[in-house]
Short mmCIF file of C-alpha atoms in Angstrom, two decimals:
data_model
loop_
_atom_site.label_atom_id
_atom_site.label_comp_id
_atom_site.label_asym_id
_atom_site.label_seq_id
_atom_site.Cartn_x
_atom_site.Cartn_y
_atom_site.Cartn_z
CA GLN A 28 -23.69 46.65 249.02
CA VAL A 29 -22.49 50.18 248.47
CA GLN A 30 -21.68 52.29 251.52
CA LEU A 31 -20.77 55.96 251.80
CA GLN A 32 -18.86 57.71 254.57
CA GLU A 33 -18.40 61.44 254.98
CA SER A 34 -15.28 62.90 256.54
CA GLY A 35 -13.81 66.32 257.17
CA PRO A 36 -13.42 69.07 259.76
CA GLY A 37 -16.29 69.49 262.15
CA LEU A 38 -15.55 73.15 262.74
CA VAL A 39 -14.93 75.82 260.12
CA LYS A 40 -14.36 79.52 260.68
CA PRO A 41 -16.63 82.08 259.02
CA SER A 42 -15.48 83.23 255.57
CA GLN A 43 -13.33 80.12 255.15
CA THR A 44 -13.93 77.14 252.86
CA LEU A 45 -15.73 74.02 254.06
CA SER A 46 -14.19 70.86 252.64
CA LEU A 47 -15.69 67.39 252.96
CA THR A 48 -14.90 64.04 251.38
CA CYS A 49 -17.16 61.07 250.78
CA THR A 50 -15.51 57.67 250.56
CA VAL A 51 -17.48 55.03 248.67
CA SER A 52 -17.07 51.32 249.33
CA GLY A 53 -18.75 48.33 247.75
CA GLY A 54 -18.97 49.99 244.37
CA SER A 55 -17.02 52.18 242.00
CA ILE A 56 -17.89 55.84 241.51
CA SER A 57 -16.53 55.56 237.97
CA SER A 58 -19.10 52.94 236.96
CA GLY A 59 -21.08 55.47 234.98
CA SER A 60 -24.43 54.38 236.31
CA TYR A 61 -24.78 56.86 239.14
CA TYR A 62 -24.47 60.48 240.14
CA TRP A 63 -22.69 61.26 243.41
CA THR A 64 -24.55 63.80 245.47
CA TRP A 65 -24.25 66.17 248.44
CA ILE A 66 -27.22 67.13 250.62
CA ARG A 67 -27.31 69.08 253.88
CA GLN A 68 -29.67 69.53 256.79
CA PRO A 69 -29.45 72.36 259.35
CA ALA A 70 -30.38 71.29 262.84
CA GLY A 71 -34.12 70.91 263.19
CA LYS A 72 -34.72 71.85 259.57
CA GLY A 73 -35.33 70.20 256.25
CA LEU A 74 -33.06 68.72 253.61
CA GLU A 75 -31.36 70.87 251.01
CA TRP A 76 -29.90 69.43 247.80
CA ILE A 77 -26.45 70.91 247.20
CA GLY A 78 -25.34 69.29 243.98
CA ARG A 79 -23.92 66.21 242.27
CA ILE A 80 -21.18 64.92 240.00
CA TYR A 81 -21.24 62.31 237.24
CA PRO A 82 -18.20 60.13 236.52
CA SER A 83 -17.58 62.14 233.37
CA GLY A 84 -16.93 65.14 235.60
CA SER A 85 -20.19 66.82 234.74
CA THR A 86 -21.67 68.67 237.71
CA ASN A 87 -25.04 70.15 238.65
CA TYR A 88 -25.52 72.60 241.52
CA ASN A 89 -28.34 74.14 243.52
CA PRO A 90 -28.77 77.60 241.97
CA SER A 91 -28.83 79.21 245.43
CA LEU A 92 -25.38 77.79 246.26
CA LYS A 93 -23.82 77.57 242.81
CA SER A 94 -21.48 80.52 243.21
CA ARG A 95 -19.86 78.97 246.30
CA VAL A 96 -19.93 75.22 245.59
CA THR A 97 -17.48 72.91 243.87
CA ILE A 98 -17.96 69.15 243.73
CA SER A 99 -15.12 67.02 242.41
CA ALA A 100 -14.21 63.35 242.21
CA ASP A 101 -11.05 61.32 242.75
CA MET A 102 -11.63 58.11 240.84
CA PRO A 103 -8.49 56.22 241.98
CA LYS A 104 -9.42 56.86 245.60
CA ASN A 105 -13.11 56.18 244.95
CA GLN A 106 -13.99 59.45 246.65
CA PHE A 107 -15.86 62.61 245.81
CA SER A 108 -15.60 65.92 247.57
CA LEU A 109 -17.48 69.07 248.42
CA LYS A 110 -16.02 72.54 248.77
CA LEU A 111 -18.21 75.40 249.97
CA SER A 112 -16.54 78.78 250.09
CA SER A 113 -17.19 81.91 252.13
CA VAL A 114 -19.15 80.06 254.76
CA THR A 115 -21.35 81.70 257.38
CA ALA A 116 -23.29 80.40 260.35
CA ALA A 117 -26.13 79.60 257.96
CA ASP A 118 -23.98 76.83 256.50
CA THR A 119 -23.92 74.98 259.82
CA ALA A 120 -25.58 71.65 259.14
CA VAL A 121 -25.31 67.91 258.89
CA TYR A 122 -23.83 67.17 255.49
CA TYR A 123 -24.77 63.94 253.75
CA CYS A 124 -23.27 62.32 250.71
CA ALA A 125 -25.49 60.03 248.69
CA ARG A 126 -25.60 57.95 245.55
CA GLY A 127 -27.94 59.17 242.85
CA ALA A 128 -29.58 56.34 240.94
CA GLY A 129 -32.05 56.16 238.11
CA ILE A 130 -32.25 57.71 234.70
CA GLN A 131 -31.45 61.06 233.18
CA PRO A 132 -32.14 63.63 234.41
CA TRP A 133 -33.54 62.29 237.71
CA PHE A 134 -30.92 60.21 239.54
CA LEU A 135 -32.65 60.33 242.91
CA PRO A 136 -30.58 59.88 246.07
CA ASP A 137 -31.07 56.24 247.05
CA VAL A 138 -28.16 55.28 249.33
CA TRP A 139 -26.97 57.77 251.92
CA GLY A 140 -24.00 58.15 254.18
CA LYS A 141 -24.57 58.61 257.90
CA GLY A 142 -23.82 62.33 257.71
CA THR A 143 -21.24 64.56 259.31
CA THR A 144 -21.89 67.68 261.35
CA VAL A 145 -20.16 70.88 260.34
CA THR A 146 -20.34 73.94 262.54
CA VAL A 147 -19.33 77.36 261.28
CA SER A 148 -18.05 79.41 264.18
CA SER A 149 -15.06 81.50 265.14
CA GLN B 26 -36.03 77.09 243.32
CA SER B 27 -38.25 76.99 246.42
CA ALA B 28 -38.68 74.08 248.80
CA LEU B 29 -41.73 71.93 248.24
CA THR B 30 -44.53 72.53 250.74
CA GLN B 31 -45.37 69.84 253.26
CA PRO B 32 -47.50 70.03 256.42
CA ARG B 33 -45.35 70.53 259.48
CA SER B 34 -46.95 67.61 261.27
CA VAL B 35 -49.51 64.85 260.98
CA SER B 36 -50.64 62.25 263.47
CA GLY B 37 -52.60 59.04 263.67
CA SER B 38 -53.32 56.13 265.95
CA PRO B 39 -51.89 52.65 265.45
CA GLY B 40 -53.71 50.84 262.68
CA GLN B 41 -55.03 54.01 261.11
CA SER B 42 -53.95 55.61 257.84
CA VAL B 43 -52.34 58.99 257.33
CA THR B 44 -51.56 60.95 254.21
CA ILE B 45 -48.76 63.48 253.81
CA SER B 46 -48.96 65.98 250.99
CA CYS B 47 -46.16 67.60 249.05
CA THR B 48 -47.08 70.60 246.95
CA GLY B 49 -44.86 72.12 244.33
CA THR B 50 -45.34 73.77 240.97
CA SER B 51 -45.53 72.83 237.33
CA SER B 52 -41.75 73.32 237.24
CA ASP B 53 -41.11 70.47 239.63
CA VAL B 54 -43.74 68.07 241.03
CA GLY B 55 -46.29 68.82 238.36
CA GLY B 56 -43.87 68.75 235.47
CA TYR B 57 -42.27 65.36 235.92
CA ASN B 58 -43.01 61.91 237.26
CA TYR B 59 -39.89 62.16 239.37
CA VAL B 60 -40.93 62.30 243.01
CA SER B 61 -39.39 60.36 245.86
CA TRP B 62 -40.15 60.08 249.56
CA TYR B 63 -37.76 59.58 252.46
CA GLN B 64 -38.22 58.51 256.06
CA GLN B 65 -35.84 59.91 258.66
CA HIS B 66 -35.67 58.80 262.26
CA PRO B 67 -33.97 61.13 264.78
CA GLY B 68 -30.23 61.20 264.37
CA LYS B 69 -30.32 58.93 261.35
CA ALA B 70 -29.84 59.39 257.64
CA PRO B 71 -32.91 59.51 255.42
CA LYS B 72 -34.13 56.22 253.97
CA LEU B 73 -35.69 55.95 250.52
CA MET B 74 -39.30 54.78 250.77
CA ILE B 75 -40.82 55.69 247.39
CA TYR B 76 -39.34 56.64 244.02
CA ASP B 77 -40.73 57.60 240.62
CA VAL B 78 -43.94 58.85 242.31
CA SER B 79 -45.27 55.49 243.44
CA LYS B 80 -42.64 52.74 243.26
CA ARG B 81 -41.40 51.01 246.40
CA PRO B 82 -37.80 49.85 246.74
CA SER B 83 -37.26 46.28 247.79
CA GLY B 84 -37.85 45.84 251.50
CA VAL B 85 -40.27 48.75 251.97
CA PRO B 86 -43.60 47.50 253.34
CA ASP B 87 -46.60 47.79 251.06
CA ARG B 88 -48.27 49.82 253.81
CA PHE B 89 -46.43 52.71 252.18
CA SER B 90 -48.02 53.97 248.99
CA ALA B 91 -47.84 57.21 247.04
CA SER B 92 -49.39 59.06 244.17
CA LYS B 93 -49.43 62.40 242.39
CA SER B 94 -52.12 64.69 241.09
CA GLY B 95 -51.19 67.90 239.36
CA ASN B 96 -48.64 69.79 241.42
CA THR B 97 -49.23 67.74 244.58
CA ALA B 98 -47.72 64.41 245.51
CA SER B 99 -48.99 62.35 248.42
CA LEU B 100 -47.60 59.62 250.64
CA THR B 101 -50.07 57.36 252.44
CA ILE B 102 -49.12 55.11 255.30
CA SER B 103 -51.76 52.56 256.18
CA GLY B 104 -51.91 50.32 259.24
CA LEU B 105 -49.79 52.78 261.22
CA GLN B 106 -47.18 51.24 263.46
CA ALA B 107 -45.14 52.79 266.23
CA GLU B 108 -41.96 52.49 264.18
CA ASP B 109 -43.46 54.67 261.46
CA GLU B 110 -43.06 57.68 263.74
CA ALA B 111 -40.43 59.77 261.96
CA ASP B 112 -39.91 62.75 259.71
CA TYR B 113 -40.89 62.35 256.07
CA TYR B 114 -39.49 64.33 253.14
CA CYS B 115 -40.54 64.50 249.54
CA CYS B 116 -38.10 65.23 246.75
CA SER B 117 -38.72 66.18 243.14
CA TYR B 118 -36.78 66.82 239.99
CA ALA B 119 -36.92 70.58 239.46
CA GLY B 120 -35.61 70.96 235.94
CA SER B 121 -32.17 72.03 234.74
CA TYR B 122 -30.66 68.92 236.30
CA THR B 123 -31.53 70.03 239.84
CA LEU B 124 -33.50 68.48 242.67
CA VAL B 125 -35.59 70.07 245.41
CA PHE B 126 -36.78 68.71 248.74
CA GLY B 127 -39.85 69.43 250.79
CA GLY B 128 -39.64 71.04 254.21
CA GLY B 129 -40.46 67.79 255.96
CA THR B 130 -43.41 66.43 257.93
CA LYS B 131 -43.24 65.03 261.44
CA LEU B 132 -45.44 61.97 261.81
CA THR B 133 -46.59 61.21 265.34
CA VAL B 134 -48.14 57.84 266.13
CA LEU B 135 -50.49 58.49 269.01
#
């Protein structure tokens, strides 16, 4: 059974780059059957889809975040990562990684990590 | 790309049925049969309850059902139980290989 675990700094200073890693166990991110996805949730608010990566390296991003987001994958380590640049307090949230399953172009998030809280503050 | 519209809250008594709506546009909900629903208990990660508009993953009780009409998707929970109290989110394909979530609905079991 696939499991995902987010990791990274819990505190990031404004204007810096937020970097998170998702480690996948119980399955290979290079299998070609799934997209690997990032989603966030500010405290007390709804979910926001950030973007995803396919094993081929192809990425898709939320248009509202596209200029600041980079999602990459490290196949040997079975990890994928999120970088969000020029952060502000509005980027404070719980960040989830998830597996995207299904068919093109859908690949809905079906298995989620437990989430990690990132606070943007000086 | 705007968030899908859900009611902030709904409530029902044990044993009753409730329906949560999720309204989008022809560019997302109305344009594709790609809608999913998630249940989120406080402090927990979301759990997939419905996919492809009306399909239930293995292990999800058949008390949970869903449908779509035009630009609005709906999740119905019948035979409400205390453990159904949670936040519920819809999600839709929004074109151009992007996804969009709803704002979430808090379900209270009275």
